Coordinates of C-alpha atoms in Angstrom, one line a residue:
Chain P
M1220 CA -31.9 15.2 -5.1
K1221 CA -31.0 16.9 -7.8
K1222 CA -29.5 19.6 -5.4
L1223 CA -27.7 16.6 -3.3
V1224 CA -26.3 15.2 -6.1
L1225 CA -24.8 18.4 -7.8
V1226 CA -23.6 19.8 -4.5
S1227 CA -21.8 16.3 -4.0
T1228 CA -20.0 16.3 -7.5
V1229 CA -18.7 19.8 -6.9
A1230 CA -17.4 18.4 -3.4
A1231 CA -15.7 15.6 -4.9
A1232 CA -14.7 17.4 -7.7
L1233 CA -13.1 19.8 -5.3
F1234 CA -11.4 16.9 -3.2
M1235 CA -9.7 15.0 -6.6
A1236 CA -8.3 18.6 -8.0
G1237 CA -6.8 19.9 -4.5
C1238 CA -7.0 23.1 -5.2
S1239 CA -6.9 23.5 -1.4
S1240 CA -5.4 22.3 1.6
K1241 CA -8.2 22.1 3.8
S1242 CA -10.6 19.2 3.4
P1243 CA -13.9 20.8 1.5
E1244 CA -16.7 21.5 3.5
V1245 CA -20.0 21.1 2.0
D1246 CA -22.8 23.8 2.7
M1247 CA -25.9 21.3 2.4
S1248 CA -28.2 23.8 2.9
A1249 CA -26.1 26.4 0.1
D1250 CA -26.9 26.8 -3.7
A1251 CA -24.6 24.3 -5.6
N1252 CA -23.4 27.3 -8.2
K1253 CA -23.6 30.1 -5.4
A1254 CA -21.1 28.0 -3.3
G1255 CA -18.4 26.9 -6.4
Q1256 CA -18.2 30.7 -7.0
Q1257 CA -17.2 31.1 -3.9
G1258 CA -14.8 28.9 -3.4
A1259 CA -12.7 30.3 -7.0
M1260 CA -13.3 33.7 -5.7
S1261 CA -11.7 32.6 -2.3
D1262 CA -8.4 31.0 -4.6
A1263 CA -8.5 34.0 -6.6
E1264 CA -8.7 36.3 -3.6
R1265 CA -5.7 34.3 -1.8
L1266 CA -3.9 34.4 -4.7
N1267 CA -4.2 38.0 -5.3
S1268 CA -2.8 38.6 -1.4
L1269 CA -0.1 36.8 -2.0
Q1270 CA 0.7 38.1 -5.3
A1271 CA 0.8 41.8 -3.7
Q1272 CA 3.8 41.2 -1.1
V1273 CA 6.2 39.6 -3.8
Q1274 CA 8.7 42.2 -5.2
N1275 CA 10.6 42.5 -8.3
V1276 CA 14.1 41.8 -8.3
Y1277 CA 16.7 44.9 -10.1
F1278 CA 19.8 44.2 -11.9
D1279 CA 22.9 45.9 -12.6
F1280 CA 23.5 47.3 -16.5
D1281 CA 24.4 44.5 -18.8
K1282 CA 24.2 41.8 -15.8
F1283 CA 22.1 39.3 -14.6
N1284 CA 23.5 37.9 -11.6
I1285 CA 21.5 38.0 -8.1
R1286 CA 22.8 40.9 -6.4
P1287 CA 23.8 41.0 -3.0
D1288 CA 21.1 43.3 -1.7
M1289 CA 18.4 41.6 -4.0
Q1290 CA 18.8 38.3 -2.1
S1291 CA 16.6 39.7 0.5
R1292 CA 14.1 39.8 -1.9
I1293 CA 14.4 36.7 -3.1
N1294 CA 14.1 35.0 0.5
Q1295 CA 10.9 36.8 1.0
N1296 CA 9.5 36.0 -2.5
A1297 CA 10.9 32.1 -1.4
S1298 CA 8.8 32.8 1.7
I1299 CA 5.4 33.6 0.2
F1300 CA 5.6 31.2 -3.0
N1301 CA 5.9 28.2 0.1
Q1302 CA 2.7 29.7 1.4
A1303 CA 1.5 29.0 -2.0
G1304 CA 2.3 25.4 -3.0
N1305 CA -0.3 25.0 -5.8
F1306 CA 0.3 27.6 -7.3
K1307 CA 2.7 28.0 -10.2
I1308 CA 5.1 30.9 -10.6
M1309 CA 6.2 33.0 -13.8
I1310 CA 9.5 34.9 -13.8
E1311 CA 9.2 37.6 -16.5
G1312 CA 13.1 39.1 -16.9
N1313 CA 13.1 42.6 -18.3
C1314 CA 15.8 44.9 -19.6
D1315 CA 15.9 48.4 -19.7
E1316 CA 15.7 50.5 -23.6
W1317 CA 19.5 50.0 -24.6
G1318 CA 20.2 47.3 -27.0
S1319 CA 16.3 46.8 -29.3
D1320 CA 17.7 43.6 -30.1
E1321 CA 17.8 39.8 -29.4
Y1322 CA 20.8 39.9 -27.1
N1323 CA 18.4 42.3 -25.0
Y1324 CA 16.0 39.7 -25.0
A1325 CA 18.5 36.5 -24.1
L1326 CA 19.6 39.0 -21.0
G1327 CA 15.7 39.0 -20.2
V1328 CA 15.8 34.7 -20.2
K1329 CA 19.4 35.1 -18.2
R1330 CA 17.4 37.4 -15.8
A1331 CA 14.9 35.2 -15.5
K1332 CA 16.8 32.2 -15.2
A1333 CA 18.8 34.1 -12.4
G1334 CA 15.7 34.5 -10.3
K1335 CA 14.5 30.9 -10.8
D1336 CA 18.1 29.6 -9.9
A1337 CA 18.1 31.7 -7.0
L1338 CA 14.3 30.4 -5.7
I1339 CA 15.4 27.0 -6.3
A1340 CA 18.0 27.3 -3.4
Q1341 CA 15.5 28.7 -1.2
G1342 CA 13.4 25.2 -1.9
I1343 CA 11.0 26.4 -4.0
A1344 CA 10.4 23.3 -6.5
A1345 CA 12.2 23.5 -10.1
D1346 CA 8.6 22.2 -11.6
R1347 CA 6.7 25.0 -10.1
I1348 CA 8.7 27.8 -12.2
E1349 CA 8.8 28.5 -15.8
I1350 CA 10.6 31.7 -17.1
T1351 CA 9.9 34.5 -20.2
S1352 CA 12.0 37.2 -21.1
N1353 CA 10.0 40.5 -22.4
G1354 CA 13.2 42.1 -23.4
E1355 CA 12.3 45.9 -23.6
S1356 CA 9.0 45.2 -24.5
K1357 CA 7.4 46.4 -20.8
P1358 CA 8.8 48.9 -19.3
V1359 CA 7.8 50.2 -15.9
C1360 CA 9.5 53.5 -16.6
T1361 CA 9.7 55.2 -19.9
D1362 CA 12.0 58.7 -18.7
K1363 CA 14.9 59.2 -20.5
T1364 CA 16.8 58.9 -16.7
K1365 CA 19.6 56.3 -15.5
D1366 CA 17.2 55.8 -12.4
C1367 CA 14.1 54.8 -14.8
D1368 CA 16.4 52.8 -17.0
A1369 CA 17.2 51.0 -13.6
Q1370 CA 13.6 50.2 -12.8
N1371 CA 13.1 48.5 -16.4
R1372 CA 16.0 45.8 -15.6
R1373 CA 14.2 43.8 -13.7
D1374 CA 12.4 40.4 -12.7
E1375 CA 9.1 40.2 -12.3
F1376 CA 7.5 37.0 -10.5
R1377 CA 3.9 36.5 -11.3
L1378 CA 1.5 33.7 -9.1
L1379 CA -0.2 31.6 -11.6
P1380 CA -3.4 29.9 -10.4
Chain U
M141 CA 49.9 74.9 -36.9
K142 CA 49.6 72.2 -39.4
K143 CA 48.4 69.8 -37.3
L144 CA 46.2 71.7 -35.2
F145 CA 44.3 72.9 -38.1
L146 CA 44.0 68.6 -39.1
L147 CA 42.7 67.9 -34.9
L148 CA 41.0 70.8 -35.4
I149 CA 39.4 68.8 -38.6
I150 CA 39.2 65.6 -37.0
C151 CA 37.5 66.5 -34.2
L152 CA 34.6 68.7 -35.9
G153 CA 34.3 65.2 -38.3
L154 CA 33.6 63.2 -35.3
S155 CA 31.1 65.5 -33.3
A156 CA 28.9 65.5 -36.8
A157 CA 25.9 63.8 -35.5
D158 CA 24.2 61.3 -38.2
A159 CA 27.6 61.7 -40.4
T160 CA 28.8 59.1 -42.6
I161 CA 32.2 58.7 -42.2
D162 CA 32.9 60.0 -45.8
V163 CA 36.2 58.1 -47.6
V164 CA 35.9 58.7 -50.9
N165 CA 33.6 60.0 -53.9
K166 CA 35.0 63.5 -52.7
G167 CA 34.9 66.1 -55.5
L168 CA 32.5 63.6 -57.7
V169 CA 30.6 65.8 -59.8
L170 CA 26.7 64.5 -60.7
P171 CA 24.9 65.3 -63.8
K172 CA 22.1 67.8 -62.5
I173 CA 18.3 66.5 -62.7
I174 CA 15.2 68.1 -62.1
V175 CA 11.5 67.0 -62.3
Q176 CA 8.7 68.2 -64.1
D177 CA 5.1 67.6 -63.7
A178 CA 3.4 67.4 -66.6
T179 CA 0.2 65.8 -65.0
T180 CA -3.0 67.4 -66.1
D181 CA -6.9 67.2 -64.1
F182 CA -5.9 64.8 -61.5
A183 CA -7.9 65.2 -58.3
N184 CA -6.4 64.5 -54.9
R185 CA -3.7 67.4 -55.2
A186 CA -2.8 66.4 -51.8
M187 CA -1.0 62.9 -53.8
Q188 CA -0.1 65.3 -56.8
D189 CA 2.3 67.0 -53.9
K190 CA 3.5 64.0 -52.8
F191 CA 4.2 62.4 -55.5
F192 CA 6.8 65.5 -56.7
K193 CA 7.9 65.6 -53.4
L194 CA 8.8 61.3 -53.1
V195 CA 10.7 61.6 -56.7
V196 CA 12.8 64.3 -55.8
G197 CA 13.5 61.9 -52.2
D198 CA 14.1 59.0 -54.4
L199 CA 16.6 60.6 -57.0
K200 CA 18.5 61.8 -54.1
V201 CA 18.6 58.3 -52.1
G202 CA 19.8 56.8 -55.7
S203 CA 22.7 59.4 -54.9
A204 CA 23.8 59.4 -59.1
F205 CA 22.5 62.9 -59.8
E206 CA 22.9 66.6 -58.2
V207 CA 19.1 67.0 -57.7
S208 CA 16.8 70.2 -57.6
D209 CA 14.3 70.8 -54.9
R210 CA 11.9 73.5 -57.4
Y211 CA 8.9 72.2 -58.4
Y212 CA 8.7 72.6 -62.5
T213 CA 5.7 72.0 -64.5
S214 CA 5.6 71.4 -68.5
K215 CA 3.4 69.7 -71.5
F216 CA 4.1 66.1 -71.4
D217 CA 5.2 66.3 -75.1
D218 CA 7.1 69.4 -74.7
S219 CA 10.8 69.2 -75.4
A220 CA 13.7 69.3 -73.4
I221 CA 14.2 73.1 -73.6
I222 CA 14.4 74.9 -70.0
S223 CA 14.8 78.5 -69.2
A224 CA 18.7 79.5 -69.5
D225 CA 19.4 80.5 -66.0
E226 CA 18.4 77.3 -65.4
R227 CA 21.4 74.4 -65.5
A228 CA 20.3 70.6 -66.1
D229 CA 21.5 67.5 -67.9
L230 CA 18.7 65.8 -67.5
I231 CA 14.7 65.8 -66.7
Y232 CA 12.3 63.7 -65.3
R233 CA 9.2 64.4 -66.7
Y234 CA 5.7 62.8 -65.2
A235 CA 2.4 62.9 -65.5
L236 CA -0.8 61.0 -63.4
T237 CA -3.6 60.0 -64.4
Q238 CA -6.4 58.4 -61.9
L239 CA -8.3 55.3 -62.9
G240 CA -10.8 54.5 -60.2
D241 CA -9.1 53.1 -57.4
R242 CA -5.4 53.1 -59.4
V243 CA -3.4 55.2 -60.3
N244 CA -1.5 55.8 -63.7
L245 CA 2.3 57.1 -64.1
K246 CA 3.7 58.0 -67.3
L247 CA 7.4 59.1 -67.6
K248 CA 10.3 59.9 -69.3
V249 CA 13.6 60.8 -69.1
L250 CA 15.7 63.7 -71.6
N251 CA 18.8 64.8 -72.1
V252 CA 18.5 68.6 -71.9
K253 CA 21.3 68.9 -74.4
T254 CA 20.7 66.7 -77.1
N255 CA 16.6 66.9 -76.3
K256 CA 17.1 62.9 -76.6
E257 CA 14.1 60.5 -74.7
H258 CA 16.8 58.0 -72.8
F259 CA 14.0 56.3 -71.0
S260 CA 10.3 55.7 -71.2
S261 CA 7.8 53.7 -69.3
E262 CA 4.4 53.5 -67.4
Y263 CA 2.8 52.0 -64.5
T264 CA -0.1 51.1 -62.8
Q265 CA -0.7 50.8 -59.0
S266 CA -3.6 50.7 -56.5
A267 CA -3.8 54.3 -55.0
D268 CA -3.2 53.3 -51.7
K269 CA 0.3 52.4 -52.6
F270 CA 1.1 54.4 -55.1
V271 CA 4.4 55.8 -53.9
F272 CA 5.9 52.3 -55.2
L273 CA 5.2 54.0 -58.6
A274 CA 8.2 56.5 -57.9
H275 CA 10.3 53.6 -56.4
K276 CA 9.4 50.9 -59.3
S277 CA 10.2 54.6 -62.0
M278 CA 13.4 54.6 -59.9
V279 CA 14.7 51.4 -60.1
D280 CA 13.9 50.9 -63.9
M281 CA 15.7 54.3 -64.6
A282 CA 18.5 53.0 -62.4
R283 CA 18.6 50.2 -64.8
N284 CA 18.5 51.5 -68.5
L285 CA 20.6 54.4 -67.9
N286 CA 23.6 51.8 -66.1
L287 CA 23.7 54.0 -62.8
P288 CA 24.0 51.7 -59.6
P289 CA 21.3 49.2 -59.6
I290 CA 18.9 50.3 -56.4
D291 CA 16.3 47.5 -56.8
W292 CA 16.2 47.7 -53.3
M293 CA 13.9 50.5 -53.4
D294 CA 10.4 49.0 -54.6
K295 CA 10.7 46.5 -52.1
S296 CA 8.9 47.0 -49.0
I297 CA 10.4 46.7 -45.2
I298 CA 9.0 45.0 -42.5
F299 CA 8.8 46.1 -39.0
S300 CA 7.5 45.6 -35.5
Q301 CA 6.6 49.1 -33.7
Y302 CA 5.7 49.2 -30.1
T303 CA 2.3 51.2 -29.4
A304 CA 1.9 50.4 -25.8
P305 CA 4.2 48.3 -23.2
G306 CA 3.9 44.6 -24.4
K307 CA 2.3 45.4 -27.7
S308 CA 3.3 46.2 -30.8
N309 CA 2.0 46.1 -34.3
I310 CA 3.8 44.3 -37.7
V311 CA 3.5 46.9 -40.5
V312 CA 5.1 46.6 -43.8
A313 CA 6.1 49.9 -45.5
D314 CA 8.0 51.5 -48.3
Y315 CA 11.4 52.3 -47.4
T316 CA 10.3 56.0 -46.5
L317 CA 7.7 54.6 -44.7
T318 CA 5.0 57.0 -46.3
Y319 CA 3.0 53.7 -47.1
Q320 CA 2.3 52.0 -44.6
K321 CA -0.2 48.8 -44.0
V322 CA -0.4 46.9 -39.9
V323 CA -0.9 42.8 -41.1
V324 CA -0.3 41.8 -37.7
S325 CA -1.9 43.7 -34.7
G326 CA -3.1 42.7 -30.6
G327 CA -0.5 41.7 -28.1
L328 CA 3.3 41.3 -28.4
N329 CA 4.5 40.6 -32.1
I330 CA 8.1 40.9 -32.8
F331 CA 10.9 40.1 -35.0
P332 CA 9.3 40.1 -38.3
K333 CA 11.6 38.3 -41.1
W334 CA 11.1 38.2 -44.4
A335 CA 10.4 34.2 -45.3
N336 CA 11.6 34.5 -49.4
K337 CA 13.3 37.3 -51.7
D338 CA 9.4 37.5 -53.0
Q339 CA 8.6 38.9 -49.8
S340 CA 4.9 37.1 -50.1
A341 CA 5.4 35.8 -46.3
F342 CA 7.6 36.7 -43.2
Y343 CA 8.0 34.5 -39.8
Y344 CA 7.7 36.9 -36.6
T345 CA 7.2 35.7 -32.8
S346 CA 4.7 36.1 -30.6
Y347 CA 3.1 35.1 -27.4
I348 CA 0.8 32.3 -26.5
K349 CA -0.1 32.1 -22.3
S350 CA 4.0 34.0 -22.5
V351 CA 5.0 30.8 -24.1
P352 CA 7.0 32.8 -27.2
T353 CA 5.8 31.3 -30.8
L354 CA 7.7 31.2 -34.4
Y355 CA 4.9 31.9 -36.9
K356 CA 5.0 32.4 -40.7
F357 CA 2.8 34.9 -41.9
D358 CA 1.7 34.6 -45.8
L359 CA 0.5 37.9 -47.1
K360 CA -1.3 36.4 -50.0
S361 CA -4.0 34.6 -48.0
N362 CA -3.4 36.8 -44.9
N363 CA -3.2 33.4 -43.1
K364 CA -0.6 32.5 -40.1
S365 CA 0.8 29.4 -39.0
K366 CA 2.8 27.5 -35.9
I367 CA 6.1 26.7 -36.7
L368 CA 7.8 26.4 -33.5
Q369 CA 7.5 27.4 -29.9
S370 CA 10.0 27.6 -27.0
G371 CA 10.8 28.4 -23.3
G372 CA 12.1 31.3 -22.7
M373 CA 12.8 33.1 -26.4
I374 CA 12.3 31.9 -29.9
V375 CA 13.7 34.2 -32.9
A376 CA 13.6 33.5 -36.7
S377 CA 17.1 35.0 -36.8
D378 CA 18.3 34.7 -40.6
V379 CA 16.8 32.6 -43.5
S380 CA 19.3 30.9 -46.4
Q381 CA 19.1 32.4 -50.1
D382 CA 16.9 29.6 -50.6
G383 CA 14.5 30.3 -48.1
T384 CA 14.8 26.4 -46.7
K385 CA 16.4 26.9 -44.1
L386 CA 15.9 29.5 -41.0
L387 CA 18.3 30.1 -38.3
L388 CA 16.5 30.7 -34.7
T389 CA 17.7 31.2 -31.1
M390 CA 15.9 29.5 -29.1
A391 CA 15.7 28.9 -25.2
P392 CA 14.1 25.6 -24.7
N393 CA 15.6 25.0 -21.1
D394 CA 16.4 28.4 -19.9
Q395 CA 19.2 28.6 -22.4
S396 CA 19.6 31.1 -25.6
D397 CA 21.5 29.1 -28.3
I398 CA 21.7 29.5 -32.1
Y399 CA 19.6 26.1 -34.0
L400 CA 19.4 25.3 -37.7
Y401 CA 15.6 24.6 -38.7
D402 CA 15.1 23.1 -42.3
I403 CA 11.5 24.2 -43.3
I404 CA 10.7 21.1 -45.5
S405 CA 12.5 17.9 -43.2
K406 CA 11.6 19.9 -40.0
N407 CA 14.4 18.8 -38.5
L408 CA 16.0 21.1 -35.6
K409 CA 19.6 21.2 -34.9
R410 CA 21.4 22.8 -32.2
I411 CA 24.8 24.6 -33.4
T412 CA 26.0 26.1 -30.4
T413 CA 26.2 24.9 -27.2
F414 CA 28.1 27.8 -24.7
S415 CA 26.5 28.5 -21.6
G416 CA 26.2 32.0 -21.8
I417 CA 24.3 33.7 -24.3
D418 CA 24.4 33.1 -27.9
V419 CA 22.0 34.8 -30.0
N420 CA 21.5 36.4 -33.8
G421 CA 23.1 33.7 -35.9
N422 CA 23.1 34.6 -39.9
F423 CA 24.4 33.0 -42.8
V424 CA 27.8 33.8 -44.3
D425 CA 29.7 32.7 -47.0
N426 CA 27.5 31.1 -49.0
D427 CA 25.8 29.5 -46.6
T428 CA 28.6 27.4 -45.1
K429 CA 29.2 29.3 -41.9
V430 CA 27.2 31.0 -39.3
V431 CA 28.1 34.4 -38.2
F432 CA 26.3 35.6 -34.3
V433 CA 26.4 37.6 -31.1
S434 CA 27.9 36.1 -27.9
D435 CA 28.7 36.8 -24.5
R436 CA 31.6 34.2 -24.0
L437 CA 34.1 36.9 -23.4
G438 CA 31.8 38.5 -20.5
Y439 CA 30.5 41.1 -23.1
P440 CA 28.7 40.7 -26.0
N441 CA 30.7 40.0 -29.9
I442 CA 30.6 38.9 -32.9
F443 CA 31.9 35.0 -33.6
A444 CA 31.9 33.0 -36.2
T445 CA 31.2 29.1 -36.8
S446 CA 30.4 26.1 -39.4
I447 CA 26.9 25.7 -40.2
D448 CA 27.5 22.7 -38.5
G449 CA 29.1 23.6 -35.5
G450 CA 32.5 23.2 -33.7
A451 CA 35.6 25.3 -33.3
V452 CA 34.3 29.1 -32.6
E453 CA 36.0 31.9 -34.1
Q454 CA 36.0 35.5 -33.1
M455 CA 35.3 38.0 -35.9
V456 CA 35.4 41.5 -34.2
F457 CA 38.3 42.7 -31.9
H458 CA 37.4 46.4 -31.9
G459 CA 34.9 47.6 -28.9
K460 CA 33.1 46.5 -25.7
N461 CA 29.7 45.9 -26.7
N462 CA 29.4 44.6 -30.1
N463 CA 25.9 42.9 -31.3
S464 CA 23.1 43.4 -33.8
I465 CA 24.1 41.6 -37.0
S466 CA 23.0 41.5 -40.4
T467 CA 25.1 40.0 -43.3
F468 CA 25.5 39.7 -47.1
E469 CA 27.9 37.6 -48.7
N470 CA 31.0 37.8 -46.9
Y471 CA 30.2 41.4 -45.5
V472 CA 29.3 41.7 -41.7
V473 CA 27.3 45.0 -40.3
Y474 CA 26.8 45.4 -36.9
S475 CA 26.3 47.8 -34.2
S476 CA 28.4 48.9 -31.1
R477 CA 27.6 50.5 -27.9
E478 CA 30.3 53.3 -27.1
S479 CA 29.4 54.5 -23.9
I480 CA 32.2 53.8 -21.6
N481 CA 29.1 53.0 -19.1
E482 CA 25.6 53.2 -17.8
Y483 CA 26.1 57.4 -16.9
A484 CA 27.7 58.1 -20.2
Q485 CA 25.8 59.1 -23.0
K486 CA 24.5 56.4 -25.6
T487 CA 26.3 55.7 -28.8
F488 CA 25.9 53.3 -30.8
N489 CA 27.5 53.3 -33.7
L490 CA 27.8 51.0 -37.0
Y491 CA 30.7 49.0 -38.6
L492 CA 30.9 47.4 -41.5
I493 CA 33.8 43.8 -41.5
S494 CA 34.3 41.3 -44.6
T495 CA 34.9 37.7 -43.2
K496 CA 37.9 37.3 -46.1
S497 CA 39.7 40.2 -44.8
D498 CA 41.0 42.8 -42.1
Y499 CA 39.0 45.3 -43.9
V500 CA 36.5 47.6 -41.1
R501 CA 34.9 50.7 -41.7
Q502 CA 32.9 53.3 -39.7
L503 CA 29.5 54.0 -41.3
T504 CA 27.7 56.3 -38.5
A505 CA 29.6 59.1 -36.5
G506 CA 27.6 59.6 -33.2
G507 CA 23.9 59.1 -31.8
V508 CA 21.9 55.7 -31.2
N509 CA 21.7 53.7 -34.5
T510 CA 21.2 50.2 -33.7
Y511 CA 19.5 47.0 -35.7
P512 CA 21.3 47.1 -39.1
R513 CA 20.2 45.3 -41.9
F514 CA 21.9 45.1 -45.4
S515 CA 19.6 45.5 -48.9
S516 CA 18.8 42.7 -51.0
D517 CA 21.9 43.6 -53.2
G518 CA 24.1 44.5 -50.5
G519 CA 24.6 48.4 -51.6
S520 CA 22.6 49.7 -49.0
I521 CA 22.0 49.4 -45.3
I522 CA 19.0 49.7 -43.7
F523 CA 18.8 50.6 -40.0
I524 CA 16.8 51.9 -36.3
K525 CA 17.7 55.3 -35.6
S526 CA 16.5 56.3 -31.6
L527 CA 15.4 59.6 -31.7
G528 CA 14.6 60.5 -27.9
V529 CA 11.3 58.9 -27.7
S530 CA 10.4 58.3 -31.4
S531 CA 12.3 56.6 -34.2
A532 CA 13.4 56.6 -37.4
V533 CA 14.5 54.7 -40.3
G534 CA 17.9 55.4 -41.7
I535 CA 19.4 54.5 -44.9
I536 CA 22.9 54.0 -45.5
R537 CA 24.4 54.3 -49.5
V538 CA 27.4 52.1 -48.3
N539 CA 29.1 53.0 -51.7
E540 CA 27.8 56.3 -52.5
N541 CA 28.7 57.3 -48.9
R542 CA 25.5 58.9 -47.9
S543 CA 22.9 58.7 -45.3
F544 CA 19.0 59.8 -45.3
Q545 CA 16.5 59.3 -42.4
F546 CA 12.6 58.7 -42.2
P547 CA 10.9 59.8 -39.0
L548 CA 8.0 56.8 -37.8
R549 CA 5.4 59.1 -36.9
I550 CA 4.1 57.2 -33.8
G551 CA 5.3 54.6 -31.7
K552 CA 8.8 53.4 -32.0
L553 CA 10.2 50.8 -33.7
Q554 CA 11.7 47.3 -32.6
S555 CA 13.5 45.4 -35.0
I556 CA 13.4 46.1 -39.0
D557 CA 13.7 43.2 -42.0
W558 CA 14.2 44.6 -45.8

């Protein structure tokens, strides 16, 4: 009886939280704790699967407008985010190493904001998107080349559970 | 021919990396000083050797003497007589003694010609901070000998040091980086700014679940307290002279602007409202105006406005990429990126301007020189010198036209305050 109450409580909680678009299906013979863990893993796996398809958007030197050749990446990301309506989105603006100061962090904010506005234009709800700036603190490349600098001038899009 | 010669001289001058622009003090003859070690029975030979180098280095940075690098020894109470082949006007003579975990410095400054003592003093410091014995003695010596003041020398600098992507420590150090102590670590900790003149606390930015958060860290209690949070970014750019007001750069609505925050009343007031980038506000003209960096002309440049906001005045009419400012009274120092585009060799030079006149002075002549910060007396400027994958602290003695560098051995500097 206790097990039945526990399983029912978990099922009700999942339904109320709206963690999945599907109706909760409860296996009455399964262990309640194990069932909960499997559900969480499923969400995590789904998030990871979608996240792997998300692409960075790159910017020109000292600029924060979305380049025409990056618009297809915005469109593709928007399509992925539309499939993941229950996940929030964090956009992190990044800069190359030139200008280790507040201006670089503000430029990162502008780049993240440009990514946010572009996603909103593709139908993503504004309240799902948060932005932040890493300035130059999270380079993906540290070689002293212009190609390396170009890889660091980017927006990264992260799905949040 | 004269014109050709002049052109050659100018070209050579411009190509001299790290040189400051030399406009005065040409031909000035400085008195010569030698340093004598009168230490006996000091167990830590490495510290003893290091101390001699620190004293010589401090005397050079002080820029009041021609300093001999030669290591001399003597007895502390010997006369000021030196060998005939040495030419010197003054002797800095010192003796170190160990007192448990503390070190004692006894020193005197002697006039070689008169054998008279100009100055003497004694200091004690914990062994880990022994470098400050040398720095403190220099400050007092300059004051007693009526030399240009160098009160900044025994102050600490504070900097953020990248250790890995997304990770940085905040470190308190002496100006030579010989003494370094990590005071904040774990995660991304950036833009440290001294909170008061006695350097007992500082502000810095850290991140809580990606949300930029401004903290105040008390060095006496080692406790931190949360001040404010803002989406996008939050940085304590400057602190008012009385320490009660902050100029912040915040982006609460994805839009970076300058804000004035009153520490006591906790009142937050937005000063700039431009739709582009406004950052790096600094108090100037007795805290009545704010000088800041903005891209309102399509590129970063230096502007000023009243502490109450309103009309904005362009301060700099040179260069197409000027940022990273610091102020002292009516003076502003800033970094100007002088590379033509992203493909050109990176060059950032420092410039000094006055808010009261058209005065402009170029302070560096090549390399990557960023993040300038005035000393407490305005007579010196500290800055970050980028050296490939590493970085160094640079110091410019403004009136003496001299510059010095102190390399950081590990990591890269993010920001610095003095």
